[in-house]
JSON list of C-alpha atoms in Angstrom, two decimals:
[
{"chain": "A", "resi": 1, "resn": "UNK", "atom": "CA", "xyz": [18.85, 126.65, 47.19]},
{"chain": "A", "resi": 2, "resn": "UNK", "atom": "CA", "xyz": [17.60, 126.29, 50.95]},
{"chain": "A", "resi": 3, "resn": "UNK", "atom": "CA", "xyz": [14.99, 123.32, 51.22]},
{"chain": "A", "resi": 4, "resn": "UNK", "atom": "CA", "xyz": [11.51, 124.70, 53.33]},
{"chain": "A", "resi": 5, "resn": "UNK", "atom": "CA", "xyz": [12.57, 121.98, 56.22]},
{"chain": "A", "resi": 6, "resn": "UNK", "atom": "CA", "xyz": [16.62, 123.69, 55.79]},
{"chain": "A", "resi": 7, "resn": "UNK", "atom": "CA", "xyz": [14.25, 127.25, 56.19]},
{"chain": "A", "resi": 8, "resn": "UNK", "atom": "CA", "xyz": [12.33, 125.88, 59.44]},
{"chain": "A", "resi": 9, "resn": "UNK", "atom": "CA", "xyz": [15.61, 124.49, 61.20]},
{"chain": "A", "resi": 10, "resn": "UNK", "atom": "CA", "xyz": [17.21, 128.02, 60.76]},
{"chain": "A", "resi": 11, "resn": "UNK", "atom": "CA", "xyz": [14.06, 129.72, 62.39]},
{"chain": "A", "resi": 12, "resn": "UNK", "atom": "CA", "xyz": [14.07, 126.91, 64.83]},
{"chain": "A", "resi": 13, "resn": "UNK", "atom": "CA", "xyz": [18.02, 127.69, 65.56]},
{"chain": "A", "resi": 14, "resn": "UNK", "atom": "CA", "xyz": [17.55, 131.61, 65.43]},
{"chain": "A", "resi": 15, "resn": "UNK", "atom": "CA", "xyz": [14.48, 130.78, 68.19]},
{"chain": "A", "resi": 16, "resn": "UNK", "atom": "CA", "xyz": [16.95, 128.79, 70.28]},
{"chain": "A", "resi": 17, "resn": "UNK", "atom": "CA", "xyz": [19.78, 131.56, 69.94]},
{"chain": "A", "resi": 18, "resn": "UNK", "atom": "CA", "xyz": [17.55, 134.25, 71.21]},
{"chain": "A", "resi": 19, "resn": "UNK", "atom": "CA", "xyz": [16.12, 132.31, 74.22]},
{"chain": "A", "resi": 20, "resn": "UNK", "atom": "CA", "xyz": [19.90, 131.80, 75.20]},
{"chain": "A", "resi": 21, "resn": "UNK", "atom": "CA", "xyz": [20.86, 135.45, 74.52]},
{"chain": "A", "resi": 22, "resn": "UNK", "atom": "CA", "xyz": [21.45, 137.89, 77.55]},
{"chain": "A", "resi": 23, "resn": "UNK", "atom": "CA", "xyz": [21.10, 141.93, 78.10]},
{"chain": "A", "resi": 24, "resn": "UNK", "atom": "CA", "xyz": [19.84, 143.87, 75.72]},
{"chain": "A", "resi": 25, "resn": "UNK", "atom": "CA", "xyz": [19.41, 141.28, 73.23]},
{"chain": "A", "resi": 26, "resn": "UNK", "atom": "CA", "xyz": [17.25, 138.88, 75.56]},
{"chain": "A", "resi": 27, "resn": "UNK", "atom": "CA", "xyz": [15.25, 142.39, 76.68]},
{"chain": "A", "resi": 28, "resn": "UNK", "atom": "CA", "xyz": [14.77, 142.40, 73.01]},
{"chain": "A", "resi": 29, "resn": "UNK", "atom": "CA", "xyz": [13.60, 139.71, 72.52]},
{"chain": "A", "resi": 30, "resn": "UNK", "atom": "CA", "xyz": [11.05, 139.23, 75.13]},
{"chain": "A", "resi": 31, "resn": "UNK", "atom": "CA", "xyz": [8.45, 141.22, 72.83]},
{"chain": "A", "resi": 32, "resn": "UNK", "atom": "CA", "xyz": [4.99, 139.85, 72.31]},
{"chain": "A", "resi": 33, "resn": "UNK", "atom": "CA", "xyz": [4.58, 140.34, 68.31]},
{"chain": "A", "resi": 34, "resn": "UNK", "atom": "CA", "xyz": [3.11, 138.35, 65.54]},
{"chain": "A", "resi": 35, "resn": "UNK", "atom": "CA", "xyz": [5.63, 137.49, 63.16]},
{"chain": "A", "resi": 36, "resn": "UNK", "atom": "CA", "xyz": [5.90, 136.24, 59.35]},
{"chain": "A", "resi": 37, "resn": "UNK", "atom": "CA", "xyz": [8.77, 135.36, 57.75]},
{"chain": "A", "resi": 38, "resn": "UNK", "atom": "CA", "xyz": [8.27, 134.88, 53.39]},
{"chain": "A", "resi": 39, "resn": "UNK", "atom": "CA", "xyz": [10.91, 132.75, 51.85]},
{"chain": "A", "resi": 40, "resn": "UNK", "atom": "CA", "xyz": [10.92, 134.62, 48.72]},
{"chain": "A", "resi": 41, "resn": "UNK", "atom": "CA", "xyz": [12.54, 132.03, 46.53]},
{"chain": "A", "resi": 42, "resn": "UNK", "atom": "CA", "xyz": [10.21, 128.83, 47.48]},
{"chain": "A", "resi": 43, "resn": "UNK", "atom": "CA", "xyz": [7.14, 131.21, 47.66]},
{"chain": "A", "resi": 44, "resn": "UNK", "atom": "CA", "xyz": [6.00, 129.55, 51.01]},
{"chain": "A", "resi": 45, "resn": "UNK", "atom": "CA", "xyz": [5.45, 131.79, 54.01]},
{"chain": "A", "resi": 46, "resn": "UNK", "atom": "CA", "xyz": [5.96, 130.55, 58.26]},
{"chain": "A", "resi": 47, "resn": "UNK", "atom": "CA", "xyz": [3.86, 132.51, 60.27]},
{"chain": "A", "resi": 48, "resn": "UNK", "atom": "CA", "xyz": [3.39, 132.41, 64.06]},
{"chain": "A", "resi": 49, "resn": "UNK", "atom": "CA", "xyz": [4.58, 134.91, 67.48]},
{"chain": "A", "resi": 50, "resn": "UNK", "atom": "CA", "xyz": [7.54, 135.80, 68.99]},
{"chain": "A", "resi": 51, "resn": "UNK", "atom": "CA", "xyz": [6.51, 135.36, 72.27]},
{"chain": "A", "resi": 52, "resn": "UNK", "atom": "CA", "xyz": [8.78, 134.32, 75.37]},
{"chain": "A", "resi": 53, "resn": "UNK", "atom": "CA", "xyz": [12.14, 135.08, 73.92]},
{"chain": "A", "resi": 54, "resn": "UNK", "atom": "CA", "xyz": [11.18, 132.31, 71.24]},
{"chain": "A", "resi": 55, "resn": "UNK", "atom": "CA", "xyz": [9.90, 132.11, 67.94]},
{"chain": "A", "resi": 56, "resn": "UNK", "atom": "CA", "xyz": [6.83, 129.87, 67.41]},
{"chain": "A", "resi": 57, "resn": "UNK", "atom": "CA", "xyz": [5.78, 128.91, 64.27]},
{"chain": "A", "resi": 58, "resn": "UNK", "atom": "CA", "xyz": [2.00, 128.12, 64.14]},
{"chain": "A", "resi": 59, "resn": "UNK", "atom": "CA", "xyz": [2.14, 127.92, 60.29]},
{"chain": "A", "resi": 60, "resn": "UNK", "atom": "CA", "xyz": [3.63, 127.14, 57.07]},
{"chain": "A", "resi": 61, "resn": "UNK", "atom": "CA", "xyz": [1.43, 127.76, 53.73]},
{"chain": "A", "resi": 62, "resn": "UNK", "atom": "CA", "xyz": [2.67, 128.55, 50.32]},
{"chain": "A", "resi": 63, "resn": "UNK", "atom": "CA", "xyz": [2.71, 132.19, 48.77]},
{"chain": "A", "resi": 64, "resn": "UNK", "atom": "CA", "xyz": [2.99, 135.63, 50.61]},
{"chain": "A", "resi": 65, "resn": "UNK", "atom": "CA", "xyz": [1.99, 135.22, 54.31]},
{"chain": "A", "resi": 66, "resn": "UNK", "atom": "CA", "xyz": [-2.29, 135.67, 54.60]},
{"chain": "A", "resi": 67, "resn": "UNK", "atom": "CA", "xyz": [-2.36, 138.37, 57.05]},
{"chain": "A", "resi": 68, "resn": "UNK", "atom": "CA", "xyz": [-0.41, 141.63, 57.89]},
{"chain": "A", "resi": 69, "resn": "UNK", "atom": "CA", "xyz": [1.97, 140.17, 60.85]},
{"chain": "A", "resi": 70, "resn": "UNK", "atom": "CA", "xyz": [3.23, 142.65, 63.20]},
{"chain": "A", "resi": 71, "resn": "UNK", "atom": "CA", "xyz": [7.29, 142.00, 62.30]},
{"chain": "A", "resi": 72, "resn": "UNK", "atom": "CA", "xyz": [7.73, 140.87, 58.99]},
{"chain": "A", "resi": 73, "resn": "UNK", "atom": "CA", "xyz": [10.39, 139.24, 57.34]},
{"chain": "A", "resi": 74, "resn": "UNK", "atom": "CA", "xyz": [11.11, 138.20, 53.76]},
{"chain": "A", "resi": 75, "resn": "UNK", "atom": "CA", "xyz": [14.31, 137.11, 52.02]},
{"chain": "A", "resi": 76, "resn": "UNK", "atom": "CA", "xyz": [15.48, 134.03, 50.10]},
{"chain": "A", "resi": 77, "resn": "UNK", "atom": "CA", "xyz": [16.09, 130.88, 52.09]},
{"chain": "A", "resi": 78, "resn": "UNK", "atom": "CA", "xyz": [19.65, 130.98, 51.48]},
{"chain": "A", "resi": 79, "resn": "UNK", "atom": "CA", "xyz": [19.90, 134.24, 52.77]},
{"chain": "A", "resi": 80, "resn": "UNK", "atom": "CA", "xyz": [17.92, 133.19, 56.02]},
{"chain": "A", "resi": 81, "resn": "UNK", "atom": "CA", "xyz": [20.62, 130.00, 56.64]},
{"chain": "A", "resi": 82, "resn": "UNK", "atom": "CA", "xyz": [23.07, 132.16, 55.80]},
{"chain": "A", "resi": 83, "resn": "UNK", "atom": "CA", "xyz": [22.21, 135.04, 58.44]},
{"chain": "A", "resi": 84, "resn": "UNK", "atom": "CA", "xyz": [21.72, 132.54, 61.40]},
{"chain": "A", "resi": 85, "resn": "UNK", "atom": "CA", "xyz": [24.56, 130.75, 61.02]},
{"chain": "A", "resi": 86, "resn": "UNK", "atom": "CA", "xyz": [26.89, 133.76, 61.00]},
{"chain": "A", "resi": 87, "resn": "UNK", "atom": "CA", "xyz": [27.87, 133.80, 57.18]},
{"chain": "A", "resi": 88, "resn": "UNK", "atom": "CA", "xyz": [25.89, 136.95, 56.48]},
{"chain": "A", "resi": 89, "resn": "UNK", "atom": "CA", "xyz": [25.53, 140.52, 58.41]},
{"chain": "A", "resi": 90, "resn": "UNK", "atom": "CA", "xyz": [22.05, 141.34, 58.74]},
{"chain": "A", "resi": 91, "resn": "UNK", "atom": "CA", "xyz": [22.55, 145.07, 58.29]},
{"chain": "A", "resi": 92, "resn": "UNK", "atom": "CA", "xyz": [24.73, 144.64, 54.89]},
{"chain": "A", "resi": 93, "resn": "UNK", "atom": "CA", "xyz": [21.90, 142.45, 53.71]},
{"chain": "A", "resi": 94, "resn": "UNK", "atom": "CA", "xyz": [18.98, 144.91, 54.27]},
{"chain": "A", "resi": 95, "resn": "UNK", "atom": "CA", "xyz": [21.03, 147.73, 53.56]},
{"chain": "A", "resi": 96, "resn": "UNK", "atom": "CA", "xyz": [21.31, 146.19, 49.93]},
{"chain": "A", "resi": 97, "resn": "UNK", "atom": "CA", "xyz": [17.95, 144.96, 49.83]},
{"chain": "A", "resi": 98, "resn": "UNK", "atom": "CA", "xyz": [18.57, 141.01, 50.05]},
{"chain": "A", "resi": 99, "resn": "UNK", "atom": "CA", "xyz": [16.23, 140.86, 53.50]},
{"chain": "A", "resi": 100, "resn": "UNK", "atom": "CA", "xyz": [13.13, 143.30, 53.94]},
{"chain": "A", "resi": 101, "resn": "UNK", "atom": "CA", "xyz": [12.49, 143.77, 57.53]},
{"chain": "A", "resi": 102, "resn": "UNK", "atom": "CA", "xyz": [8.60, 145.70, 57.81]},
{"chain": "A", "resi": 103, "resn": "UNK", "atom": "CA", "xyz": [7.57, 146.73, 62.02]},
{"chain": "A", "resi": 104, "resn": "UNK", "atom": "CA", "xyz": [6.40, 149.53, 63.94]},
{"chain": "A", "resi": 105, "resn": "UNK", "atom": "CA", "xyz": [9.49, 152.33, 64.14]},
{"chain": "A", "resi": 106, "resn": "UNK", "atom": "CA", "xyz": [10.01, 151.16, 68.57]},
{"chain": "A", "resi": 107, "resn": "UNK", "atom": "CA", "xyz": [9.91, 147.42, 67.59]},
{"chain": "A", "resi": 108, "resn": "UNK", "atom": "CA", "xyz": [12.88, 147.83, 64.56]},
{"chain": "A", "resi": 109, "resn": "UNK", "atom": "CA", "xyz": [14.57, 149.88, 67.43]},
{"chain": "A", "resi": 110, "resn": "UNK", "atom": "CA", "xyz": [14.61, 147.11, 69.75]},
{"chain": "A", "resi": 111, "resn": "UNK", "atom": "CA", "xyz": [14.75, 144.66, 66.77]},
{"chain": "A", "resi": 112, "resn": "UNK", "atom": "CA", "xyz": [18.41, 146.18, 65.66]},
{"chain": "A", "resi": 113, "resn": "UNK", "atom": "CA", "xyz": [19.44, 144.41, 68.94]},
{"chain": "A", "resi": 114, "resn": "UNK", "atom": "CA", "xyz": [19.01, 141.14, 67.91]},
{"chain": "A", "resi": 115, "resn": "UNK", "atom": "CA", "xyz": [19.97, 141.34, 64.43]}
]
């Protein structure tokens, strides 16, 4: 099982891989959105923006995250190492239910292009 800091230094890493990304995917990725991703497995929720092309995490607190972010995330922390290093399609693992991904219908649009 993923460790919280193993959790961080994948959003860290996915943060750094969309700041270096180009096209569509950096277009993407330049939204202004609160975010919150729930580790389901360790029950401890980061919160913070995606702002810049980055994500910045403001927050780490145990449980479900405290308010209604606008892009939220929530898988287990294996699954979240797993799908930024490569090992895991992100559409194969929401299709089956192993990441929930909750935003406005145009932000999962432009979303899709950086999952």
């Amino acid at each position: 099982m993923a460790t919280i800091e193993e959790c961080r230094a994948a959003l860290g890493k996915l943060s750094d891989n969309m700041q270096d990304a180009e096209g569509d995917v950096r277009a993407a990725a330049a939204l202004d959105r609160s975010v919150s991703c729930h580790i389901t497995d360790l029950d401890v929720t980061f919160e913070g923006r995606l702002t810049g092309g980055r994500i910045e995490v403001d927050e780490t607190h145990p449980g479900p995250p405290h308010e209604k972010a606008q892009i939220r995330l929530a898988m287990a922390g294996d699954d979240l190492v797993a799908l930024v290093h490569g090992r895991l399609n992100f559409a194969t693992a929401w299709g089956s239910g192993r990441v929930r991904l909750e935003a406005n219908l145009l932000d999962l649009f432009r979303l899709r292009k950086l999952l």
